[in-house]
Amino acid sequence: MLRIMILAAILLTSIGAQASNFGIGISIEGSDNHVYIPYMLNDDWILEGSFYYSKRTYDYDEILTRFEEREFGIGLLRKHTLKEKSFSYYGLRASYVKSSRSTFLDFASFGLMLVVDFREGSFASADGYSLEHTFGIAYEVTDNFSIAAEVAWKYMDLESKQTSLGEAILTPLQDSNSTETRLALRYFF
């Protein structure tokens, strides 16, 4: 799945670099860091690549936790004109998803009488795919700039691996269904 997403991203950027109906977009909500690369195939269809990256670290004296998430996707959206400067769109986005978590517990911070400073760690990683059915309404502020409100139903299927001190402890499959909403800004060159 990752190879297909990388190939689609390369194709999308090479098409977009040669076309005037290529753009860039961002999600403007606080917790959603998606970047979009839309390409207008014609008046009715939008091909849109996307990527997301997040890295967070939480340090609570004796416990250190790090999260990292990546998502690369491609979507095909059907566009319908509503009024002169507004349109709706719907379609499907498919993404490759990879995430990891590492947690370290520092026993020396608990004030134990240890000769050696000992840290125990646990690690978890997951990768897989997501499918997102999307519906949005956009308003064209100018000929090149639009703002959109989207709602989506997202299905995610991930395979995860967890280890503690180097030994595998669990390999569960994860699947989830959720709804998402976002505000997106898009600019076409």
CSV table of C-alpha atoms in Angstrom, one decimal, residues 33-172:
chain,number,residue,atom,x,y,z
A,33,ASN,CA,-2.4,19.0,10.3
A,34,HIS,CA,-3.3,17.7,6.9
A,35,VAL,CA,-1.7,19.3,3.8
A,36,TYR,CA,-3.5,18.8,0.5
A,37,ILE,CA,-2.2,18.9,-3.1
A,38,PRO,CA,-5.3,19.2,-5.3
A,39,TYR,CA,-5.3,18.9,-9.1
A,40,MET,CA,-8.4,19.7,-11.1
A,41,LEU,CA,-8.7,16.9,-13.7
A,42,ASN,CA,-11.6,18.8,-15.4
A,43,ASP,CA,-14.6,20.9,-14.3
A,44,ASP,CA,-16.1,17.9,-12.5
A,45,TRP,CA,-13.2,15.9,-10.9
A,46,ILE,CA,-10.5,16.7,-8.4
A,47,LEU,CA,-7.6,14.4,-7.8
A,48,GLU,CA,-6.1,15.3,-4.3
A,49,GLY,CA,-3.0,14.0,-2.6
A,50,SER,CA,-2.6,14.5,1.1
A,51,PHE,CA,-0.1,14.0,3.9
A,52,TYR,CA,-0.2,14.4,7.7
A,53,TYR,CA,2.7,14.3,10.2
A,54,SER,CA,2.6,14.7,14.0
A,55,LYS,CA,5.3,14.2,16.6
A,56,ARG,CA,4.5,14.7,20.3
A,57,THR,CA,6.6,14.2,23.5
A,58,TYR,CA,5.3,14.1,27.0
A,59,ASP,CA,7.9,14.2,29.9
A,60,TYR,CA,6.5,13.6,33.4
A,61,ASP,CA,9.8,13.4,35.4
A,62,GLU,CA,10.0,9.6,35.6
A,63,ILE,CA,7.9,8.8,32.5
A,64,LEU,CA,8.8,9.9,29.0
A,65,THR,CA,6.3,9.1,26.1
A,66,ARG,CA,6.8,9.9,22.4
A,67,PHE,CA,4.2,9.6,19.7
A,68,GLU,CA,4.8,9.9,16.0
A,69,GLU,CA,2.2,9.6,13.2
A,70,ARG,CA,2.4,9.7,9.4
A,71,GLU,CA,-0.3,9.5,6.8
A,72,PHE,CA,0.1,9.7,3.0
A,73,GLY,CA,-3.1,9.6,0.8
A,74,ILE,CA,-4.8,10.1,-2.5
A,75,GLY,CA,-8.4,10.9,-3.2
A,76,LEU,CA,-10.8,11.3,-6.1
A,77,LEU,CA,-13.6,13.8,-5.5
A,78,ARG,CA,-16.6,14.6,-7.7
A,79,LYS,CA,-17.4,18.3,-7.9
A,80,HIS,CA,-20.9,19.8,-8.3
A,81,THR,CA,-21.6,23.6,-8.8
A,82,LEU,CA,-24.2,24.8,-6.3
A,83,LYS,CA,-24.2,28.6,-7.1
A,84,GLU,CA,-21.9,31.0,-8.9
A,85,LYS,CA,-19.1,30.9,-6.3
A,86,SER,CA,-19.9,27.7,-4.3
A,87,PHE,CA,-19.7,24.0,-5.0
A,88,SER,CA,-20.1,20.7,-3.2
A,89,TYR,CA,-17.9,17.6,-3.6
A,90,TYR,CA,-17.8,14.0,-2.5
A,91,GLY,CA,-15.5,11.1,-3.0
A,92,LEU,CA,-13.1,8.6,-1.5
A,93,ARG,CA,-9.7,9.1,0.0
A,94,ALA,CA,-7.3,6.2,0.6
A,95,SER,CA,-4.2,6.5,2.8
A,96,TYR,CA,-1.2,4.6,4.1
A,97,VAL,CA,-1.0,5.1,7.9
A,98,LYS,CA,2.1,4.6,10.2
A,99,SER,CA,2.3,5.4,13.9
A,100,SER,CA,4.6,4.6,16.7
A,101,ARG,CA,4.8,5.1,20.5
A,102,SER,CA,7.7,4.7,22.9
A,103,THR,CA,7.5,5.0,26.7
A,104,PHE,CA,10.4,5.0,29.1
A,105,LEU,CA,10.1,4.5,32.8
A,106,ASP,CA,13.1,5.8,34.8
A,107,PHE,CA,13.4,3.9,38.1
A,108,ALA,CA,16.1,6.1,39.5
A,109,SER,CA,13.6,9.0,39.6
A,110,PHE,CA,11.5,7.0,42.2
A,111,GLY,CA,14.4,7.3,44.7
A,112,LEU,CA,15.1,3.6,44.8
A,113,MET,CA,18.4,2.5,46.1
A,114,LEU,CA,19.8,1.3,42.7
A,115,VAL,CA,23.5,1.1,41.9
A,116,VAL,CA,22.8,1.5,38.2
A,117,ASP,CA,20.4,4.0,36.6
A,118,PHE,CA,17.9,1.7,34.9
A,119,ARG,CA,15.3,2.6,32.3
A,120,GLU,CA,12.7,0.2,31.2
A,121,GLY,CA,11.1,0.9,27.8
A,122,SER,CA,8.1,-0.3,25.8
A,123,PHE,CA,7.5,0.3,22.1
A,124,ALA,CA,4.5,0.1,19.9
A,125,SER,CA,4.2,0.6,16.1
A,126,ALA,CA,1.3,0.2,13.7
A,127,ASP,CA,0.8,0.5,10.0
A,128,GLY,CA,-2.0,-0.1,7.6
A,129,TYR,CA,-4.5,1.8,5.6
A,130,SER,CA,-7.5,4.1,5.9
A,131,LEU,CA,-10.5,4.8,3.6
A,132,GLU,CA,-12.4,8.0,4.0
A,133,HIS,CA,-15.8,8.8,2.4
A,134,THR,CA,-15.8,12.6,2.2
A,135,PHE,CA,-18.5,15.2,1.6
A,136,GLY,CA,-17.7,18.9,1.5
A,137,ILE,CA,-19.1,22.4,0.6
A,138,ALA,CA,-16.7,25.0,-0.6
A,139,TYR,CA,-16.9,28.8,-1.3
A,140,GLU,CA,-14.6,30.4,-3.8
A,141,VAL,CA,-13.4,33.6,-2.1
A,142,THR,CA,-11.5,34.5,-5.3
A,143,ASP,CA,-10.8,32.7,-8.5
A,144,ASN,CA,-7.8,30.9,-7.0
A,145,PHE,CA,-8.7,30.7,-3.3
A,146,SER,CA,-11.5,28.7,-1.5
A,147,ILE,CA,-12.6,27.7,1.9
A,148,ALA,CA,-14.4,24.4,2.5
A,149,ALA,CA,-16.2,22.6,5.3
A,150,GLU,CA,-15.9,18.8,5.2
A,151,VAL,CA,-17.4,15.8,7.0
A,152,ALA,CA,-16.1,12.3,6.5
A,153,TRP,CA,-16.6,8.8,7.7
A,154,LYS,CA,-13.2,7.1,8.1
A,155,TYR,CA,-12.4,3.4,8.4
A,156,MET,CA,-8.9,2.4,9.5
A,157,ASP,CA,-7.3,-1.0,9.5
A,158,LEU,CA,-3.9,-1.3,11.2
A,159,GLU,CA,-1.6,-4.1,12.3
A,160,SER,CA,0.4,-3.3,15.3
A,161,LYS,CA,3.4,-4.7,17.1
A,162,GLN,CA,4.3,-4.0,20.8
A,163,THR,CA,7.5,-4.9,22.6
A,164,SER,CA,8.8,-4.5,26.1
A,165,LEU,CA,12.5,-4.7,26.8
A,166,GLY,CA,13.0,-6.2,23.3
A,167,GLU,CA,10.5,-9.0,23.6
A,168,ALA,CA,7.3,-9.0,21.5
A,169,ILE,CA,4.3,-9.0,23.8
A,170,LEU,CA,1.3,-8.4,21.5
A,171,THR,CA,0.5,-8.2,17.8
A,172,PRO,CA,-3.1,-7.1,17.6
